[in-house]
Amino acid sequence: MEEKILVLDFGGQYNQLIARRVREQQVYAEIKPYNKITLEEIRQEKYTGIIFTGGPNSVYDPKSPHYDPEILNLGIPVLGICYGAQLMAYMAGGVVSSAEKSSEYGKTIFRAKASRLFKDVPEESQCWMSHTDFISQVPEGFTTTATTDKCPCAAMEDDSRKLYSVQFHPEVTHCIYGNQILHNFLFDICGCKGTWNMDDFVERSVAYYKEKLAGKRVLCALSGGVDSAVAAVLLHKAIGTNLVCVFVDHGLLRKNEGDWVESIFRGQFGINLVRANVQDTFLSALAGVTEPEKKRKIIGELFIRVFEEEARKLGKIPVLVQGTIYPDVVESGAGDASTIKSHHNVGGLPERMDFEEIVEPLRDLFKDEVRKVGLALGIPKELVFRQPFPGPGLAVRIIGEITFEKLELLREADAIFREELEKDDIRSVASQYFAVLTNTQSVGVIGDSRTYGYTVALRCVTTDDFMTADWTRVPFEVLERASLRITGEVPGINRITYDITSKPPATVEWE
């Protein structure tokens, strides 16, 4: 039987990191919202273990997410994290209270007692706390296994029933022994063997879509980015010539990108590709629009309309494939998570669509996992490790109204910046880098002449999951070269800034 962990989602913003940490240990994990899976379905799926995630609510609030307490009696090991720990205590008959003196946020030292969950974890180590509520009385049959200076129950367990909980977040990197704690739960408590990998995902997905889409013609939304490329090759492997990829050249691409995408997918992969040149359509629709969310909605709807039109030309095609990945879903406010921004593959979908079905084969994967799938599929590294590029393209990298002139300015500036970074192999430490054309113009001087040009912001970040990111410490001489070239080679730009904001509080993209 395949080992599988259920991550039962109660609405925290970083819940997907739990699944990611589990998968890093080669154990398959799937995320299900607490209100989208029944107790009977959990029984039938025969999960190896269950993890209750964090969340922003208080368990004693009647409106907060709850679950059938019988889940604790299924005989399946359960680990509760933060809100999940409090929920376990609440369901088992303990007491959860709120007290300002017990609230903790950020790096905290916890003291662990003997426990299978804390095997090979020092008696004192750093964790990451984020709570006001706390477990003030553990349920009958449970014992406290960790404390902090402020929290009398930083962890508890009923080892006889394989029920464990931690008030802190072992999934975040600030929890020094977090991976060890998760390893202990997965391997020592749940009995996992760690046999899942990306090759398994590819094999399983190809077999699934080969059966699910048998005899159906499928239209794939191909942007040329990593996500849509991997989705296209995966589906091509599953259904072959029944797949038609539509590449929408909306005029919002980087320099020379449209021709590059066409040559790669037609020439290298032999995929049936239709290139829709609709630059004028998109620019007309975006004329005068300055609000970021409105831009995304317009682009998302036009994407679908173009696909529908191409599908009609090709005859009836009932299925649309998209390269949606998990951070897209989370940031668009899936489940009980709060919305950060809409994504064209998720929140940007219009209500009226001519397709009978949407297929998103990468919906539960993180960016690094998508890259692993791409390598497993035999996609060249040049494409797999290509710079991430948002579906709305340069529209979310131009502040204010989108015009053809602004697009040309940004294309040139962005190409120069990327070229200078890659000369110094910055891409070995940076995850994403690009230029942003701000809506700010300022006075400058070139030779003896006064100029009034745009300000370009350069952005470079380092991350392993794109849910959090740190700004990259690019050497000053590299930034200087980029600045001199952009202001010297791109008329209309006379000032360069470097964005040193991490995520949070900022997002990676500016819009």
CSV table of C-alpha atoms in Angstrom, one decimal, residues 123-370:
chain,number,residue,atom,x,y,z
A,123,GLU,CA,16.7,19.4,25.5
A,124,GLU,CA,16.7,23.1,24.6
A,125,SER,CA,16.4,24.4,21.0
A,126,GLN,CA,14.9,27.3,19.0
A,127,CYS,CA,11.4,27.1,17.5
A,128,TRP,CA,9.0,29.5,15.8
A,129,MET,CA,5.9,30.6,17.7
A,130,SER,CA,2.9,32.5,16.6
A,131,HIS,CA,0.0,32.4,19.0
A,132,THR,CA,-2.1,34.1,21.6
A,133,ASP,CA,-4.3,31.2,22.7
A,134,PHE,CA,-2.6,28.3,24.5
A,135,ILE,CA,-3.4,24.9,25.9
A,136,SER,CA,-4.0,25.7,29.6
A,137,GLN,CA,-5.1,22.1,30.6
A,138,VAL,CA,-4.1,19.0,28.6
A,139,PRO,CA,-6.8,16.4,28.0
A,140,GLU,CA,-7.0,13.2,30.0
A,141,GLY,CA,-4.5,10.7,28.8
A,142,PHE,CA,-2.1,13.3,27.5
A,143,THR,CA,1.2,14.5,29.0
A,144,THR,CA,3.0,17.8,28.4
A,145,THR,CA,6.3,17.1,26.6
A,146,ALA,CA,7.6,20.6,26.0
A,147,THR,CA,7.4,24.1,27.6
A,148,THR,CA,8.7,27.6,27.0
A,149,ASP,CA,9.1,30.5,29.5
A,150,LYS,CA,5.6,31.8,28.6
A,151,CYS,CA,3.8,28.7,27.4
A,152,PRO,CA,3.1,25.9,29.9
A,153,CYS,CA,2.3,23.4,27.1
A,154,ALA,CA,4.5,23.9,24.0
A,155,ALA,CA,3.9,20.2,23.1
A,156,MET,CA,1.7,17.3,24.4
A,157,GLU,CA,1.1,13.7,23.5
A,158,ASP,CA,-0.9,10.6,24.1
A,159,ASP,CA,1.7,8.1,22.9
A,160,SER,CA,-0.6,5.1,23.4
A,161,ARG,CA,-3.0,6.5,20.8
A,162,LYS,CA,-0.2,8.1,18.6
A,163,LEU,CA,-1.6,11.6,19.1
A,164,TYR,CA,1.0,14.4,19.2
A,165,SER,CA,0.9,18.2,19.1
A,166,VAL,CA,3.3,21.1,19.1
A,167,GLN,CA,2.3,24.7,19.7
A,168,PHE,CA,5.2,25.9,17.4
A,169,HIS,CA,5.8,25.6,13.7
A,170,PRO,CA,8.3,22.8,12.8
A,171,GLU,CA,7.8,23.5,9.1
A,172,VAL,CA,9.5,26.9,9.1
A,173,THR,CA,13.3,27.2,8.7
A,174,HIS,CA,13.5,29.2,12.0
A,175,CYS,CA,12.6,26.0,13.9
A,176,ILE,CA,16.2,24.6,14.0
A,177,TYR,CA,15.1,20.9,14.6
A,178,GLY,CA,11.8,21.2,12.8
A,179,ASN,CA,12.7,18.7,10.0
A,180,GLN,CA,13.9,16.3,12.7
A,181,ILE,CA,10.6,16.5,14.5
A,182,LEU,CA,8.7,15.9,11.3
A,183,HIS,CA,11.1,13.0,10.4
A,184,ASN,CA,10.4,11.4,13.8
A,185,PHE,CA,6.6,11.7,13.2
A,186,LEU,CA,6.8,10.3,9.7
A,187,PHE,CA,9.3,7.5,10.1
A,188,ASP,CA,9.3,6.5,13.8
A,189,ILE,CA,5.6,7.1,14.6
A,190,CYS,CA,3.8,6.6,11.3
A,191,GLY,CA,6.2,3.9,10.0
A,192,CYS,CA,6.9,5.6,6.6
A,193,LYS,CA,9.7,4.3,4.4
A,194,GLY,CA,10.3,7.4,2.2
A,195,THR,CA,9.7,5.9,-1.2
A,196,TRP,CA,8.0,8.7,-3.0
A,197,ASN,CA,9.8,10.9,-5.5
A,198,MET,CA,9.2,13.0,-8.6
A,199,ASP,CA,9.7,10.0,-10.9
A,200,ASP,CA,6.7,8.4,-9.1
A,201,PHE,CA,4.7,11.6,-9.5
A,202,VAL,CA,5.4,11.6,-13.3
A,203,GLU,CA,4.5,7.9,-13.7
A,204,ARG,CA,1.4,8.3,-11.6
A,205,SER,CA,0.3,11.5,-13.4
A,206,VAL,CA,0.9,10.1,-16.9
A,207,ALA,CA,-1.1,7.0,-16.1
A,208,TYR,CA,-3.9,9.0,-14.5
A,209,TYR,CA,-4.3,11.5,-17.4
A,210,LYS,CA,-3.9,8.8,-20.0
A,211,GLU,CA,-7.0,7.1,-18.6
A,212,LYS,CA,-8.9,10.2,-17.5
A,213,LEU,CA,-8.5,12.0,-20.9
A,214,ALA,CA,-8.6,9.0,-23.1
A,215,GLY,CA,-10.2,9.9,-26.5
A,216,LYS,CA,-10.5,13.6,-25.5
A,217,ARG,CA,-8.9,16.5,-27.3
A,218,VAL,CA,-7.1,18.8,-24.9
A,219,LEU,CA,-6.1,22.5,-25.2
A,220,CYS,CA,-3.1,23.5,-23.1
A,221,ALA,CA,-2.5,27.1,-22.1
A,222,LEU,CA,1.2,27.5,-22.9
A,223,SER,CA,3.0,30.7,-21.8
A,224,GLY,CA,6.5,29.4,-22.2
A,225,GLY,CA,7.2,29.7,-18.5
A,226,VAL,CA,8.4,26.7,-16.4
A,227,ASP,CA,5.0,25.8,-15.0
A,228,SER,CA,3.1,25.7,-18.3
A,229,ALA,CA,6.0,24.1,-20.1
A,230,VAL,CA,6.1,21.2,-17.6
A,231,ALA,CA,2.3,20.8,-17.7
A,232,ALA,CA,2.4,20.7,-21.5
A,233,VAL,CA,5.2,18.1,-21.7
A,234,LEU,CA,3.5,16.0,-19.0
A,235,LEU,CA,0.2,16.0,-20.9
A,236,HIS,CA,1.9,15.4,-24.2
A,237,LYS,CA,3.5,12.3,-22.7
A,238,ALA,CA,0.1,11.1,-21.5
A,239,ILE,CA,-2.1,11.8,-24.5
A,240,GLY,CA,0.3,12.6,-27.4
A,241,THR,CA,-1.4,14.1,-30.5
A,242,ASN,CA,-4.7,14.7,-28.7
A,243,LEU,CA,-2.9,17.7,-27.1
A,244,VAL,CA,-2.9,21.1,-28.8
A,245,CYS,CA,-0.9,23.9,-27.2
A,246,VAL,CA,-2.0,27.4,-27.7
A,247,PHE,CA,0.7,30.0,-27.1
A,248,VAL,CA,-0.8,33.4,-26.5
A,249,ASP,CA,1.6,36.1,-27.5
A,250,HIS,CA,-0.1,39.0,-25.7
A,251,GLY,CA,2.6,41.5,-26.3
A,252,LEU,CA,3.6,41.4,-22.6
A,253,LEU,CA,6.5,39.1,-23.0
A,254,ARG,CA,10.2,39.7,-22.5
A,255,LYS,CA,12.6,40.5,-25.3
A,256,ASN,CA,12.6,37.9,-28.1
A,257,GLU,CA,10.5,35.6,-26.0
A,258,GLY,CA,7.7,34.8,-28.4
A,259,ASP,CA,10.0,33.4,-31.1
A,260,TRP,CA,12.1,31.5,-28.5
A,261,VAL,CA,9.0,29.7,-27.1
A,262,GLU,CA,7.8,28.8,-30.6
A,263,SER,CA,11.1,27.3,-31.6
A,264,ILE,CA,11.6,25.3,-28.4
A,265,PHE,CA,8.1,23.6,-28.3
A,266,ARG,CA,7.7,23.1,-32.1
A,267,GLY,CA,11.3,22.1,-32.9
A,268,GLN,CA,12.6,20.4,-29.8
A,269,PHE,CA,9.5,18.7,-28.4
A,270,GLY,CA,7.4,18.3,-31.6
A,271,ILE,CA,4.3,19.5,-29.8
A,272,ASN,CA,1.3,20.7,-31.8
A,273,LEU,CA,1.6,24.4,-31.2
A,274,VAL,CA,-0.7,27.3,-32.3
A,275,ARG,CA,0.7,30.8,-31.8
A,276,ALA,CA,-2.0,33.4,-31.3
A,277,ASN,CA,-0.6,36.9,-32.0
A,278,VAL,CA,-3.1,39.1,-30.1
A,279,GLN,CA,-0.9,41.9,-28.9
A,280,ASP,CA,-3.2,44.6,-30.1
A,281,THR,CA,-6.2,43.0,-28.4
A,282,PHE,CA,-4.5,43.0,-25.0
A,283,LEU,CA,-3.1,46.5,-25.2
A,284,SER,CA,-6.5,47.9,-26.2
A,285,ALA,CA,-8.2,46.1,-23.3
A,286,LEU,CA,-5.6,47.4,-20.9
A,287,ALA,CA,-5.6,51.0,-22.2
A,288,GLY,CA,-6.1,53.4,-19.3
A,289,VAL,CA,-6.1,50.7,-16.6
A,290,THR,CA,-3.9,51.3,-13.6
A,291,GLU,CA,-5.3,49.2,-10.8
A,292,PRO,CA,-3.2,45.9,-10.4
A,293,GLU,CA,-6.2,43.6,-9.7
A,294,LYS,CA,-8.1,45.0,-12.6
A,295,LYS,CA,-5.1,44.3,-14.9
A,296,ARG,CA,-5.0,40.7,-13.7
A,297,LYS,CA,-8.7,40.1,-14.2
A,298,ILE,CA,-8.6,41.6,-17.7
A,299,ILE,CA,-5.7,39.5,-18.7
A,300,GLY,CA,-7.1,36.4,-17.2
A,301,GLU,CA,-10.4,36.7,-19.0
A,302,LEU,CA,-8.8,37.6,-22.3
A,303,PHE,CA,-6.6,34.5,-22.0
A,304,ILE,CA,-9.6,32.3,-21.7
A,305,ARG,CA,-11.5,34.1,-24.5
A,306,VAL,CA,-8.5,33.5,-26.8
A,307,PHE,CA,-8.3,29.9,-25.9
A,308,GLU,CA,-12.1,29.5,-26.6
A,309,GLU,CA,-11.7,31.2,-29.9
A,310,GLU,CA,-8.7,28.9,-30.9
A,311,ALA,CA,-10.6,25.9,-29.7
A,312,ARG,CA,-13.6,26.8,-31.9
A,313,LYS,CA,-11.2,27.1,-34.9
A,314,LEU,CA,-9.8,23.6,-34.1
A,315,GLY,CA,-13.2,22.0,-33.6
A,316,LYS,CA,-14.7,21.0,-30.3
A,317,ILE,CA,-12.1,20.7,-27.6
A,318,PRO,CA,-13.7,20.2,-24.2
A,319,VAL,CA,-10.7,20.3,-21.9
A,320,LEU,CA,-8.3,23.1,-20.9
A,321,VAL,CA,-5.0,22.5,-19.2
A,322,GLN,CA,-3.3,25.2,-17.1
A,323,GLY,CA,0.1,25.4,-15.3
A,324,THR,CA,-1.3,26.4,-12.0
A,325,ILE,CA,0.9,25.6,-9.0
A,326,TYR,CA,0.2,25.5,-5.3
A,327,PRO,CA,1.5,29.0,-4.3
A,328,ASP,CA,-0.9,30.4,-6.9
A,329,VAL,CA,-3.8,28.7,-5.2
A,330,VAL,CA,-2.8,29.7,-1.7
A,331,GLU,CA,-2.1,33.4,-2.5
A,332,SER,CA,-5.5,33.6,-4.3
A,333,GLY,CA,-7.2,32.8,-1.0
A,334,ALA,CA,-8.2,29.1,-1.5
A,335,GLY,CA,-10.1,27.6,1.4
A,336,ASP,CA,-9.9,29.8,4.5
A,337,ALA,CA,-6.6,31.5,3.7
A,338,SER,CA,-6.7,35.2,3.2
A,339,THR,CA,-6.3,36.6,-0.4
A,340,ILE,CA,-3.0,38.3,-1.2
A,341,LYS,CA,-3.5,38.7,-4.9
A,342,SER,CA,-5.4,37.1,-7.7
A,343,HIS,CA,-3.6,34.8,-10.2
A,344,HIS,CA,-4.6,34.6,-13.8
A,345,ASN,CA,-4.9,30.8,-13.5
A,346,VAL,CA,-7.0,31.0,-10.4
A,347,GLY,CA,-8.8,34.2,-9.3
A,348,GLY,CA,-8.7,35.6,-12.8
A,349,LEU,CA,-10.9,32.9,-14.3
A,350,PRO,CA,-14.2,34.3,-15.7
A,351,GLU,CA,-17.5,32.7,-14.6
A,352,ARG,CA,-18.6,31.9,-18.2
A,353,MET,CA,-16.3,29.4,-20.0
A,354,ASP,CA,-16.8,27.2,-23.0
A,355,PHE,CA,-14.7,24.4,-21.7
A,356,GLU,CA,-16.3,21.5,-19.9
A,357,GLU,CA,-13.3,20.8,-17.7
A,358,ILE,CA,-10.1,22.4,-16.4
A,359,VAL,CA,-7.1,20.2,-15.8
A,360,GLU,CA,-4.3,21.5,-13.5
A,361,PRO,CA,-1.7,18.7,-13.2
A,362,LEU,CA,0.7,20.8,-11.1
A,363,ARG,CA,-1.8,22.3,-8.8
A,364,ASP,CA,-0.4,20.7,-5.6
A,365,LEU,CA,3.3,21.2,-6.4
A,366,PHE,CA,5.7,23.9,-5.3
A,367,LYS,CA,8.1,25.6,-7.7
A,368,ASP,CA,11.1,23.4,-6.8
A,369,GLU,CA,9.0,20.3,-7.2
A,370,VAL,CA,7.8,21.5,-10.7
